XYZ file of C-alpha atoms in Angstrom:
735
model
C 19.706 -69.228 52.593
C 18.186 -72.647 52.028
C 14.601 -73.236 53.051
C 12.914 -76.570 53.577
C 12.797 -77.228 49.847
C 16.380 -76.079 49.327
C 15.508 -72.751 47.732
C 17.249 -69.508 48.641
C 15.552 -66.137 49.043
C 18.233 -64.328 47.035
C 21.291 -65.066 44.955
C 24.470 -63.218 44.107
C 25.906 -63.156 40.609
C 29.335 -61.972 39.525
C 29.125 -59.260 36.871
C 32.232 -60.187 34.889
C 33.424 -63.418 33.426
C 34.971 -65.125 30.428
C 36.757 -63.166 27.725
C 35.544 -59.786 29.000
C 37.361 -60.355 32.298
C 40.560 -61.268 30.459
C 40.275 -58.162 28.256
C 39.687 -55.951 31.279
C 42.691 -57.386 33.115
C 44.871 -56.794 30.057
C 43.592 -53.217 29.785
C 44.173 -52.557 33.499
C 47.673 -54.056 33.413
C 48.785 -52.051 30.366
C 47.440 -48.803 31.824
C 49.177 -49.544 35.119
C 52.493 -50.078 33.308
C 51.967 -46.830 31.385
C 51.314 -44.942 34.637
C 54.591 -46.281 36.058
C 56.403 -45.127 32.893
C 54.886 -41.650 33.226
C 56.121 -41.440 36.809
C 59.534 -42.641 35.662
C 59.658 -39.982 32.928
C 58.846 -37.210 35.399
C 61.537 -38.457 37.758
C 64.275 -38.869 35.155
C 63.633 -35.788 33.026
C 63.001 -33.233 35.769
C 64.538 -29.828 34.860
C 67.655 -28.903 36.794
C 67.857 -26.246 39.486
C 67.368 -22.790 37.981
C 65.759 -24.065 34.778
C 62.365 -22.662 33.796
C 59.364 -24.744 34.761
C 61.118 -26.915 37.380
C 58.487 -26.317 40.079
C 55.663 -26.718 37.579
C 57.241 -30.012 36.581
C 57.297 -31.134 40.220
C 53.647 -30.134 40.632
C 52.750 -32.112 37.530
C 54.668 -35.097 38.918
C 52.782 -34.968 42.219
C 49.481 -34.595 40.343
C 50.236 -37.622 38.186
C 51.071 -39.657 41.279
C 47.698 -38.695 42.796
C 45.869 -39.444 39.540
C 47.625 -42.787 39.216
C 46.927 -43.905 42.770
C 43.319 -42.760 42.511
C 42.907 -44.686 39.246
C 44.403 -47.830 40.775
C 42.014 -47.641 43.758
C 39.029 -46.987 41.480
C 39.852 -49.876 39.164
C 40.289 -52.235 42.091
C 36.526 -51.996 42.640
C 35.904 -53.544 39.238
C 37.561 -56.854 40.079
C 34.617 -58.240 42.034
C 31.401 -56.539 40.911
C 28.299 -58.458 42.015
C 24.558 -58.168 41.448
C 21.938 -59.271 43.989
C 18.687 -60.916 42.920
C 15.851 -61.353 45.491
C 13.091 -63.940 45.153
C 10.059 -62.305 46.728
C 7.734 -64.937 45.251
C 9.408 -67.567 47.421
C 9.173 -65.197 50.377
C 5.459 -64.619 49.893
C 4.796 -68.312 49.356
C 6.422 -69.541 52.564
C 6.759 -66.595 54.926
C 3.670 -64.396 54.515
C 2.577 -65.028 58.099
C 6.118 -64.518 59.398
C 6.771 -61.162 57.760
C 8.347 -58.790 60.321
C 7.066 -55.357 61.214
C 8.711 -52.426 59.459
C 9.175 -48.843 60.662
C 9.626 -46.188 57.973
C 11.413 -42.942 58.870
C 10.884 -39.868 56.678
C 13.023 -36.829 57.531
C 12.362 -33.174 56.718
C 13.962 -30.025 58.109
C 12.505 -26.874 56.522
C 8.953 -26.398 55.256
C 10.058 -23.577 52.922
C 12.854 -25.446 51.148
C 11.061 -28.790 51.459
C 7.354 -27.946 50.896
C 4.785 -29.929 52.918
C 3.092 -31.217 49.743
C 6.424 -32.745 48.704
C 6.812 -34.362 52.122
C 3.360 -35.932 52.261
C 3.764 -37.422 48.794
C 6.701 -39.395 50.130
C 4.696 -40.358 53.224
C 1.676 -41.505 51.171
C 3.911 -43.528 48.845
C 5.269 -45.612 51.745
C 1.901 -45.875 53.504
C 0.569 -47.645 50.410
C 3.260 -50.336 50.231
C 2.116 -53.790 49.181
C 2.604 -54.961 52.752
C 0.310 -55.882 55.670
C -0.721 -52.465 57.087
C -0.810 -53.774 60.661
C 2.929 -54.455 60.296
C 3.784 -51.032 58.878
C 4.451 -47.810 60.813
C 5.443 -44.481 59.263
C 7.221 -41.746 61.225
C 7.726 -38.222 59.955
C 10.542 -36.345 61.670
C 10.043 -32.605 61.253
C 13.287 -30.963 62.339
C 11.795 -27.594 61.491
C 9.060 -28.048 64.092
C 6.507 -26.555 61.711
C 2.768 -26.665 62.367
C 2.330 -26.406 58.581
C 4.079 -29.761 58.131
C 1.939 -31.218 60.921
C -1.199 -29.884 59.259
C -0.135 -31.367 55.915
C 0.422 -34.753 57.544
C -2.992 -34.533 59.175
C -4.540 -33.892 55.747
C -2.556 -36.812 54.315
C -3.874 -39.123 57.023
C -7.420 -38.417 55.816
C -6.567 -38.633 52.117
C -4.878 -41.999 52.752
C -8.282 -43.510 53.497
C -9.133 -43.086 49.805
C -5.655 -43.346 48.301
C -4.638 -46.719 49.752
C -7.744 -48.605 48.505
C -7.301 -47.028 45.071
C -3.670 -48.197 44.910
C -4.570 -51.728 45.968
C -7.556 -51.998 43.646
C -5.759 -50.847 40.503
C -2.159 -51.807 41.450
C -0.982 -48.332 40.506
C 2.682 -47.354 40.266
C 4.202 -45.146 41.498
C 2.180 -44.622 44.667
C 3.103 -41.008 45.310
C -0.065 -39.156 44.201
C 1.727 -36.247 42.506
C 3.975 -38.582 40.498
C 1.118 -40.922 39.615
C -1.298 -38.259 38.389
C 1.466 -36.511 36.465
C 2.476 -39.670 34.613
C -1.004 -41.040 33.958
C -2.564 -38.369 31.784
C -3.874 -41.080 29.465
C -5.920 -43.463 31.577
C -5.062 -47.116 31.412
C -7.829 -49.600 30.653
C -7.825 -51.191 34.104
C -8.342 -47.867 35.892
C -11.868 -46.500 36.154
C -11.971 -43.016 34.648
C -14.584 -41.865 37.117
C -12.637 -43.066 40.164
C -9.435 -41.633 38.710
C -10.911 -38.151 38.283
C -12.643 -38.250 41.665
C -9.453 -39.189 43.457
C -7.402 -36.661 41.499
C -9.855 -33.979 42.575
C -9.527 -35.073 46.207
C -5.762 -34.812 45.888
C -5.855 -31.417 44.197
C -8.256 -30.094 46.851
C -5.987 -31.326 49.635
C -2.936 -29.833 47.948
C -4.737 -26.523 47.486
C -5.748 -26.380 51.154
C -2.205 -27.055 52.303
C -0.622 -24.511 49.949
C -3.210 -21.888 50.874
C -2.478 -22.296 54.581
C 1.278 -22.117 53.992
C 0.907 -19.055 51.776
C -1.216 -17.245 54.382
C 1.309 -18.121 57.076
C -1.321 -19.147 59.619
C -3.599 -22.098 60.255
C -7.279 -21.116 60.662
C -8.750 -21.473 64.122
C -11.459 -23.880 62.973
C -8.803 -26.284 61.704
C -6.786 -26.086 64.937
C -9.853 -26.957 66.957
C -10.230 -30.259 65.102
C -7.067 -31.869 66.480
C -5.419 -31.706 69.890
C -1.965 -31.758 68.301
C -2.128 -28.068 67.370
C -2.049 -27.196 71.067
C 1.680 -27.967 70.975
C 2.275 -24.801 68.963
C 2.080 -21.453 70.721
C 3.735 -18.048 70.549
C 6.821 -19.326 72.390
C 7.697 -21.973 69.807
C 10.586 -21.245 67.439
C 12.240 -23.486 64.883
C 15.309 -24.097 67.050
C 13.668 -23.585 70.429
C 10.740 -25.866 71.264
C 9.725 -28.885 73.312
C 9.410 -32.454 72.040
C 6.291 -33.028 69.963
C 4.974 -36.528 69.255
C 1.504 -37.068 67.805
C 0.093 -40.424 66.705
C -2.258 -39.490 63.863
C -3.232 -43.055 62.975
C -3.053 -45.823 65.549
C -2.601 -49.064 63.611
C -3.582 -51.063 66.724
C -7.050 -49.534 66.726
C -9.550 -51.674 64.758
C -11.417 -48.457 63.902
C -8.408 -46.992 62.045
C -9.577 -48.152 58.632
C -9.832 -46.903 55.061
C -13.065 -46.459 53.099
C -13.095 -50.181 52.282
C -12.806 -51.159 55.932
C -9.159 -52.302 55.843
C -6.673 -51.314 58.518
C -4.410 -48.322 57.949
C -0.727 -48.317 58.881
C 0.365 -46.390 61.961
C 1.267 -42.758 61.239
C 3.290 -40.616 63.658
C 4.487 -36.999 63.611
C 7.630 -36.211 65.605
C 9.634 -33.047 66.197
C 12.391 -33.604 68.749
C 13.163 -31.004 71.370
C 15.552 -28.254 70.312
C 17.219 -25.609 72.435
C 19.685 -22.943 71.206
C 22.292 -23.852 73.806
C 22.324 -27.567 72.993
C 23.824 -29.287 69.918
C 21.260 -31.090 67.795
C 23.618 -32.948 65.400
C 21.544 -32.262 62.302
C 20.096 -35.333 60.529
C 22.008 -37.806 62.728
C 20.326 -36.400 65.821
C 16.950 -36.591 64.115
C 17.488 -40.228 63.120
C 18.583 -41.206 66.616
C 15.502 -39.563 68.106
C 13.362 -41.480 65.601
C 14.966 -44.765 66.602
C 14.100 -44.133 70.249
C 10.595 -42.752 69.638
C 9.665 -45.642 67.348
C 10.886 -48.114 69.997
C 8.162 -46.758 72.303
C 5.366 -47.080 69.725
C 6.029 -49.955 67.310
C 9.639 -51.131 67.832
C 9.809 -52.909 64.467
C 12.969 -54.984 63.867
C 13.418 -53.499 60.376
C 13.786 -49.758 59.716
C 13.642 -47.938 56.382
C 14.900 -44.362 56.323
C 14.116 -41.896 53.546
C 14.650 -38.242 52.789
C 11.410 -36.299 52.414
C 11.871 -35.929 48.640
C 12.611 -39.631 48.037
C 9.238 -41.200 47.304
C 8.711 -44.928 46.854
C 8.643 -45.994 43.216
C 8.051 -49.708 43.817
C 5.276 -50.947 46.081
C 7.100 -54.280 46.525
C 10.367 -52.732 47.733
C 9.800 -53.919 51.313
C 9.280 -57.510 50.203
C 12.414 -57.362 48.029
C 14.426 -56.035 50.963
C 13.170 -58.712 53.345
C 14.507 -61.438 51.060
C 17.975 -60.357 52.167
C 17.146 -60.109 55.872
C 15.114 -63.341 56.120
C 17.505 -65.593 54.214
C 18.377 -68.389 56.675
C 21.955 -68.790 55.474
C 23.108 -65.179 55.059
C 20.257 -63.046 56.343
C 21.201 -63.198 60.030
C 24.424 -61.309 59.301
C 22.798 -58.637 57.129
C 22.838 -55.247 58.851
C 21.483 -52.911 56.192
C 20.397 -52.956 52.581
C 21.319 -49.854 50.605
C 19.474 -48.889 47.421
C 21.098 -46.434 44.963
C 19.901 -42.836 44.869
C 17.803 -42.230 41.760
C 15.865 -39.183 40.591
C 12.615 -38.591 38.715
C 13.508 -35.214 37.183
C 16.613 -36.165 35.201
C 16.977 -34.660 31.733
C 17.576 -36.930 28.755
C 21.339 -36.379 28.823
C 21.658 -35.825 32.583
C 23.068 -32.313 32.316
C 24.379 -32.167 35.904
C 25.551 -35.794 36.039
C 23.181 -36.673 38.864
C 22.456 -40.287 37.939
C 26.113 -41.434 37.868
C 25.208 -44.790 36.319
C 28.768 -46.140 36.293
C 29.136 -45.280 39.974
C 25.912 -47.040 40.936
C 26.096 -50.011 38.602
C 29.807 -50.775 38.823
C 31.714 -48.961 41.571
C 29.225 -49.374 44.429
C 28.463 -52.926 43.297
C 32.207 -53.530 43.336
C 32.535 -52.333 46.930
C 29.675 -54.696 47.805
C 31.506 -57.554 46.118
C 34.555 -56.748 48.229
C 32.662 -57.014 51.489
C 31.561 -53.434 52.103
C 28.613 -51.190 51.234
C 28.362 -47.454 51.761
C 25.386 -46.258 53.790
C 24.185 -43.227 51.811
C 21.718 -41.776 54.329
C 18.504 -42.486 52.428
C 16.855 -45.418 50.682
C 18.289 -47.836 53.229
C 16.703 -50.716 55.171
C 18.306 -51.392 58.574
C 18.185 -54.169 61.103
C 17.299 -52.194 64.229
C 19.695 -53.988 66.574
C 22.699 -53.386 64.297
C 21.830 -49.710 64.055
C 21.580 -49.526 67.848
C 25.106 -50.783 68.483
C 24.755 -54.559 68.764
C 27.756 -56.568 67.580
C 27.156 -59.526 65.300
C 27.824 -62.940 66.744
C 26.993 -66.382 65.421
C 26.091 -67.355 68.976
C 23.840 -64.344 69.594
C 21.547 -64.057 66.619
C 18.798 -61.458 66.444
C 15.262 -62.478 65.530
C 13.110 -60.329 63.252
C 10.410 -59.911 65.875
C 9.043 -56.792 67.543
C 9.458 -56.619 71.322
C 6.305 -54.921 72.609
C 6.190 -55.694 76.317
C 5.914 -51.971 77.142
C 3.587 -51.115 74.256
C 0.669 -53.535 74.148
C -2.510 -52.239 75.721
C -1.231 -48.750 76.487
C -3.395 -45.822 75.275
C -2.114 -43.360 72.678
C -1.626 -40.598 75.253
C 0.769 -42.730 77.304
C 2.771 -43.754 74.245
C 3.053 -40.126 73.152
C 4.266 -38.976 76.576
C 6.798 -41.815 76.804
C 8.037 -40.942 73.303
C 8.458 -37.255 74.158
C 10.843 -38.132 76.971
C 13.253 -40.001 74.674
C 13.128 -37.134 72.142
C 14.312 -34.552 74.691
C 17.682 -32.832 74.351
C 18.868 -34.143 77.709
C 18.092 -37.799 77.034
C 21.426 -38.590 75.348
C 23.593 -37.122 78.118
C 25.866 -39.768 79.583
C 24.799 -42.384 77.019
C 26.408 -43.999 73.988
C 23.994 -42.386 71.533
C 25.990 -40.836 68.702
C 28.996 -43.003 69.580
C 28.239 -46.712 69.805
C 24.475 -46.393 69.356
C 22.553 -44.940 66.427
C 24.122 -42.667 63.843
C 27.571 -41.365 64.729
C 27.967 -37.686 65.614
C 30.830 -35.379 64.702
C 31.009 -35.698 60.900
C 28.828 -33.876 58.343
C 28.430 -37.126 56.380
C 27.470 -39.132 59.454
C 25.823 -41.888 57.412
C 29.141 -42.986 55.857
C 30.778 -43.263 59.289
C 27.760 -45.084 60.687
C 27.924 -47.651 57.903
C 31.632 -48.210 58.534
C 31.175 -48.639 62.292
C 28.384 -51.165 61.734
C 30.614 -53.182 59.400
C 33.437 -53.071 61.937
C 31.083 -54.693 64.472
C 30.978 -57.793 62.272
C 27.774 -57.105 60.322
C 27.502 -57.532 56.559
C 25.753 -54.765 54.600
C 24.386 -55.340 51.107
C 24.021 -53.096 48.075
C 20.988 -53.763 45.881
C 20.440 -52.077 42.536
C 17.113 -53.328 41.108
C 16.029 -52.831 37.511
C 12.973 -50.909 38.738
C 14.100 -47.970 40.837
C 12.839 -48.429 44.393
C 12.989 -44.736 45.331
C 13.040 -41.537 43.309
C 14.187 -38.169 44.594
C 14.757 -34.693 43.199
C 18.074 -33.947 41.500
C 19.689 -30.519 41.465
C 18.260 -28.310 38.707
C 20.903 -25.559 38.805
C 24.676 -25.731 38.639
C 24.979 -23.854 41.925
C 22.792 -26.437 43.708
C 24.810 -29.291 42.245
C 28.169 -27.794 43.213
C 27.124 -26.767 46.725
C 25.714 -30.237 47.351
C 28.962 -31.907 46.307
C 30.977 -29.395 48.293
C 29.126 -30.476 51.429
C 29.478 -34.179 50.650
C 33.171 -34.074 49.741
C 34.013 -31.886 52.731
C 32.346 -34.294 55.122
C 33.981 -37.319 53.528
C 37.461 -35.788 53.625
C 36.942 -35.017 57.312
C 36.230 -38.707 57.819
C 39.497 -39.626 56.089
C 41.431 -37.323 58.430
C 39.612 -38.573 61.537
C 39.893 -41.705 63.649
C 37.259 -43.209 61.347
C 39.651 -43.374 58.379
C 38.914 -46.814 56.854
C 42.611 -47.717 56.774
C 42.814 -47.119 60.539
C 39.357 -47.782 61.977
C 38.633 -50.684 59.642
C 42.036 -52.324 59.858
C 41.640 -55.989 60.656
C 37.844 -55.630 60.684
C 37.078 -55.102 56.992
C 38.766 -56.187 53.781
C 41.498 -53.951 52.366
C 39.567 -53.762 49.085
C 36.520 -52.435 50.966
C 38.695 -49.861 52.730
C 40.043 -48.722 49.360
C 36.486 -48.550 48.049
C 35.537 -46.142 50.807
C 38.548 -43.973 50.008
C 37.491 -43.513 46.387
C 34.862 -41.139 47.792
C 36.636 -39.912 50.919
C 39.456 -38.530 48.746
C 37.328 -36.459 46.380
C 38.602 -33.250 48.021
C 42.407 -33.696 47.714
C 42.176 -34.986 44.135
C 40.970 -31.476 43.261
C 44.527 -30.179 43.640
C 45.785 -32.496 40.912
C 42.920 -31.516 38.602
C 43.539 -27.793 39.158
C 47.210 -28.299 38.387
C 46.449 -30.070 35.102
C 43.792 -27.515 34.138
C 46.044 -24.520 34.786
C 49.775 -25.321 34.721
C 50.150 -26.707 31.139
C 48.141 -23.775 29.746
C 50.276 -21.177 31.547
C 53.441 -22.964 30.416
C 52.131 -22.923 26.845
C 51.723 -19.139 27.049
C 55.324 -18.859 28.297
C 56.785 -21.264 25.759
C 57.670 -23.979 28.291
C 56.853 -27.580 27.372
C 55.853 -29.942 30.204
C 55.151 -33.061 28.148
C 57.551 -35.160 26.052
C 57.899 -34.396 22.343
C 55.577 -36.320 20.051
C 58.517 -38.090 18.396
C 59.872 -39.308 21.756
C 59.120 -42.807 23.037
C 58.214 -41.182 26.359
C 55.170 -39.714 24.640
C 53.640 -43.173 24.111
C 52.581 -43.879 27.727
C 50.976 -40.414 27.959
C 49.064 -40.973 24.713
C 48.112 -44.528 25.654
C 46.729 -43.600 29.083
C 44.845 -40.626 27.639
C 43.246 -42.563 24.768
C 42.468 -45.828 26.565
C 41.178 -44.122 29.706
C 38.638 -42.088 27.753
C 37.778 -44.913 25.365
C 37.205 -47.373 28.203
C 35.298 -44.777 30.239
C 33.021 -44.079 27.275
C 32.425 -47.783 26.607
C 31.671 -48.382 30.284
C 29.228 -45.458 30.422
C 27.408 -46.578 27.261
C 27.149 -50.136 28.607
C 25.481 -48.743 31.754
C 22.844 -46.877 29.751
C 24.379 -43.426 29.316
C 24.110 -41.584 26.015
C 27.191 -40.185 24.307
C 26.105 -36.686 25.273
C 25.465 -37.605 28.901
C 28.965 -39.077 29.096
C 30.370 -35.835 27.701
C 28.291 -33.882 30.219
C 29.780 -36.027 32.977
C 33.312 -35.032 31.899
C 32.344 -31.372 32.171
C 30.712 -31.757 35.579
C 33.679 -33.730 36.904
C 35.913 -30.830 35.898
C 33.586 -28.295 37.533
C 33.278 -30.309 40.740
C 36.983 -30.918 41.111
C 38.023 -27.348 40.453
C 35.346 -25.774 42.675
C 33.320 -27.991 45.039
C 36.110 -30.374 45.963
C 38.743 -27.619 46.049
C 36.756 -25.498 48.505
C 35.930 -28.630 50.479
C 39.658 -29.313 50.779
C 40.414 -25.768 51.935
C 37.531 -25.660 54.409
C 38.466 -29.050 55.846
C 42.074 -28.011 56.423
C 40.897 -24.770 58.042
C 38.499 -26.730 60.229
C 41.248 -29.165 61.205
C 43.225 -26.156 62.421
C 40.258 -25.172 64.576
C 39.190 -22.002 62.775
C 35.593 -22.849 61.839
C 32.610 -24.979 62.778
C 30.632 -27.586 60.834
C 27.465 -26.323 59.161
C 24.675 -28.127 57.338
C 23.166 -26.878 54.078
C 19.785 -28.074 52.829
C 19.502 -28.221 49.058
C 16.473 -26.319 47.785
C 13.786 -28.531 46.215
C 11.861 -25.746 44.441
C 12.912 -23.485 41.544
C 11.061 -20.928 39.449
C 9.546 -21.643 36.033
C 12.296 -19.953 33.974
C 15.010 -21.979 35.683
C 13.035 -25.178 35.209
C 12.498 -24.441 31.528
C 16.233 -23.981 30.974
C 16.911 -27.160 32.935
C 14.494 -29.163 30.811
C 16.177 -27.743 27.690
C 19.552 -28.809 29.133
C 20.977 -25.299 29.403
C 23.485 -24.802 32.210
C 22.199 -22.476 34.912
C 24.736 -19.959 36.265
C 22.978 -16.676 37.037
C 25.101 -15.428 39.944
C 28.543 -14.042 40.777
C 29.509 -17.081 42.838
C 33.238 -17.531 43.355
C 32.772 -21.059 41.993
C 31.602 -19.608 38.679
C 34.566 -17.208 38.682
C 36.944 -20.175 38.894
C 35.081 -22.026 36.141
C 35.136 -18.947 33.891
C 38.821 -18.261 34.622
C 39.887 -21.791 33.676
C 37.777 -21.583 30.519
C 39.298 -18.228 29.501
C 42.838 -19.374 30.287
C 42.525 -22.437 28.095
C 41.031 -20.644 25.108
C 43.834 -18.043 25.285
C 46.532 -20.701 25.625
C 45.053 -22.814 22.826
C 44.995 -19.895 20.363
C 48.451 -18.733 21.459
C 49.817 -22.256 21.116
C 48.452 -22.601 17.590
C 49.987 -19.269 16.666
C 53.311 -20.266 18.241
C 53.455 -23.459 16.204
C 52.498 -21.713 12.970
C 54.882 -18.767 13.367
C 57.819 -20.571 14.972
C 61.036 -20.571 12.984
C 61.462 -24.261 13.642
C 57.853 -25.250 13.185
C 58.471 -29.014 13.280
C 60.307 -28.781 16.589
C 57.694 -26.427 18.052
C 54.891 -28.713 16.897
C 56.438 -31.734 18.596
C 57.116 -29.827 21.817
C 53.799 -28.092 22.262
C 51.194 -30.263 20.556
C 50.424 -32.251 23.785
C 49.736 -29.020 25.687
C 47.703 -27.662 22.765
C 45.620 -30.863 22.697
C 45.002 -30.619 26.445
C 43.961 -26.956 26.191
C 41.783 -27.775 23.195
C 40.056 -30.561 25.106
C 39.391 -28.264 28.071
C 38.146 -25.620 25.679
C 35.664 -28.067 24.123
C 34.432 -29.131 27.554
C 33.843 -25.473 28.402
C 31.805 -24.559 25.307
C 28.637 -23.988 27.431
C 30.706 -21.659 29.624
C 31.708 -19.540 26.622
C 28.076 -19.453 25.541
C 27.066 -18.245 29.009
C 29.854 -15.636 28.980
C 29.367 -14.152 25.510
C 26.176 -15.226 23.759
C 23.326 -15.804 26.207
C 20.937 -13.069 27.333
C 18.760 -15.009 29.781
C 18.985 -14.744 33.562
C 20.964 -17.968 33.724
C 23.983 -16.499 31.911
C 27.273 -15.691 33.632
C 27.257 -12.038 34.816
C 29.651 -9.540 33.216
C 31.355 -9.056 36.571
C 32.499 -12.681 36.479
C 33.778 -12.234 32.914
C 35.893 -9.217 33.853
C 37.263 -10.909 36.950
C 38.305 -13.953 34.930
C 39.978 -11.840 32.231
C 41.931 -9.856 34.848
C 43.014 -13.020 36.685
C 44.156 -14.689 33.451
C 46.023 -11.555 32.367
C 47.873 -11.254 35.667
C 48.662 -14.979 35.762
C 49.987 -14.871 32.190
C 52.440 -12.090 33.079
C 53.814 -13.847 36.129
C 57.053 -15.831 35.686
C 56.935 -19.632 35.634
C 59.358 -21.359 37.964
């Protein structure tokens, strides 16, 4: 955009250039040629009919085709990586009086898994944005319909009267009370010690009251009598069977809704949409759509920010940064949503469960953005309301960033609440385009990805923004089971999208760039790539036990492309990870977690998706637990993998680990004892190297199987199962 003085509100910079781009292109070209040679080798040297290992060879060939295609798609994202830079100083200088209203949606679903104190920290962090409070409205969607969450929000509305002035006075960061008080044990000079301790005590008292009420399982009568909202809860209310509940706790229009310094407070609303057992509620998508409609009856801001309840704001200027992209006169009119990367505040030094994924966020997602597409990730995203509600972009029909309040101004709170309840009812969407052309799309577990694609196909341009200061911080998985289950859900939903009418190559054809479609498929194809990984993790090791070689001899020229791809892929991957801020150990951890995900989470996602496509099961939604006990947390902080159960996923992990240590030792013995040791060495050394690499990756698994005594170890039952499976598999013939 160019303002009156010719200045833009943001700029876009290409990430690569000069000699580095030339080197990357050379690397990519040589790897591509090597992949073609590998395919050619598999095709030419395939064992004849009746020869041992023919079908294994074919499986390896198919796996290498999948790996090669997946690598080509992934590398295509690196050709046009861009970085966005907003200029909020220019925005504040020229547009302070024109800043649009913003509605913030915070979603929670279960007060046990997502504790109320966690939820209100996120709410308080966005209430205290460095933004005009009269232009800010916060909505909490409680899909669990819990009076404990409502009570916590009521407490937060009172605490905000002290918290917001404190944040403004001392410019504190972050503005989630729990995170701030935890990080600021040593008081900074500009913060008054007395005020700090007084406010911390207020927070601790509030937290204690909330936790006490939750622990007792009942809200005292004297508390219920203080607010009319508690009358919504009675003996007939159940989590999945209750009426619509909408309560405006702070009315930002009321001049008496002020903090202790006399400044206006932002609007604060509690919502729990109607739920009935016999009606589908569409999980988070249904909750978001209800929020869109409810907010339209109360504030109707043109910009919407949606957050998960554990994703607190880490930058009080995030709204102003985001608006640089929406208010830019040249490009802003076409901007539909602005997606921030998902970041976490509880990451260990070496990111033991590979939650940060720095290369993904700094290169791959930025590459999709550079190719004209941006994935909507479901949280940490600013939306233009009209694009989210189904409007198609047109140069002739531009949307203004103004709130339309013809039906809102002057109406009392009670009327707004009643009007909002009607649009949050189960029956409201019947016969409408909600869930189809309006709001988030229904029918897919990862509805946010589909929604983002449909918005782009309507002509809008989304943007990916990865600031140096993380805008939002959530809670990463602290156990291996949590991490794997989470990725199982994601990959299953994304593979369903690929097999549906929303496949980017079909739905986006002619509407989005081919490169953007390929970028989507990098993630939509997580599930099927598991088959290739399982083949490579199992087949060469079994063949090594049976004396069948599946790779070319070391002395053969055909060995060179295999060696080149292996070495350069890992060398380049390591260099890329280090350049993005990973440590050497965190990169190694990422290799382990990729193996675990592909052989368990993505594999089960593939199976479940195929079963679902055949009509044998229904979609379910799993909420990841946000609370763990002290022992688990201690092991997590010490970067010790947490197993601790007999999960079938852990059985697969243990089986692959045991198979590869057996095959590695047997292969070494075969080479040493073989009559023609030179020949045996050349034939089997590639398979031995592969088994050795997998064995090194699985060192923490062996520790959990044989050496650990804590509750996070792998149970003996899993060990015996894996030994039996490996023994049986080793005795079976190889075809």
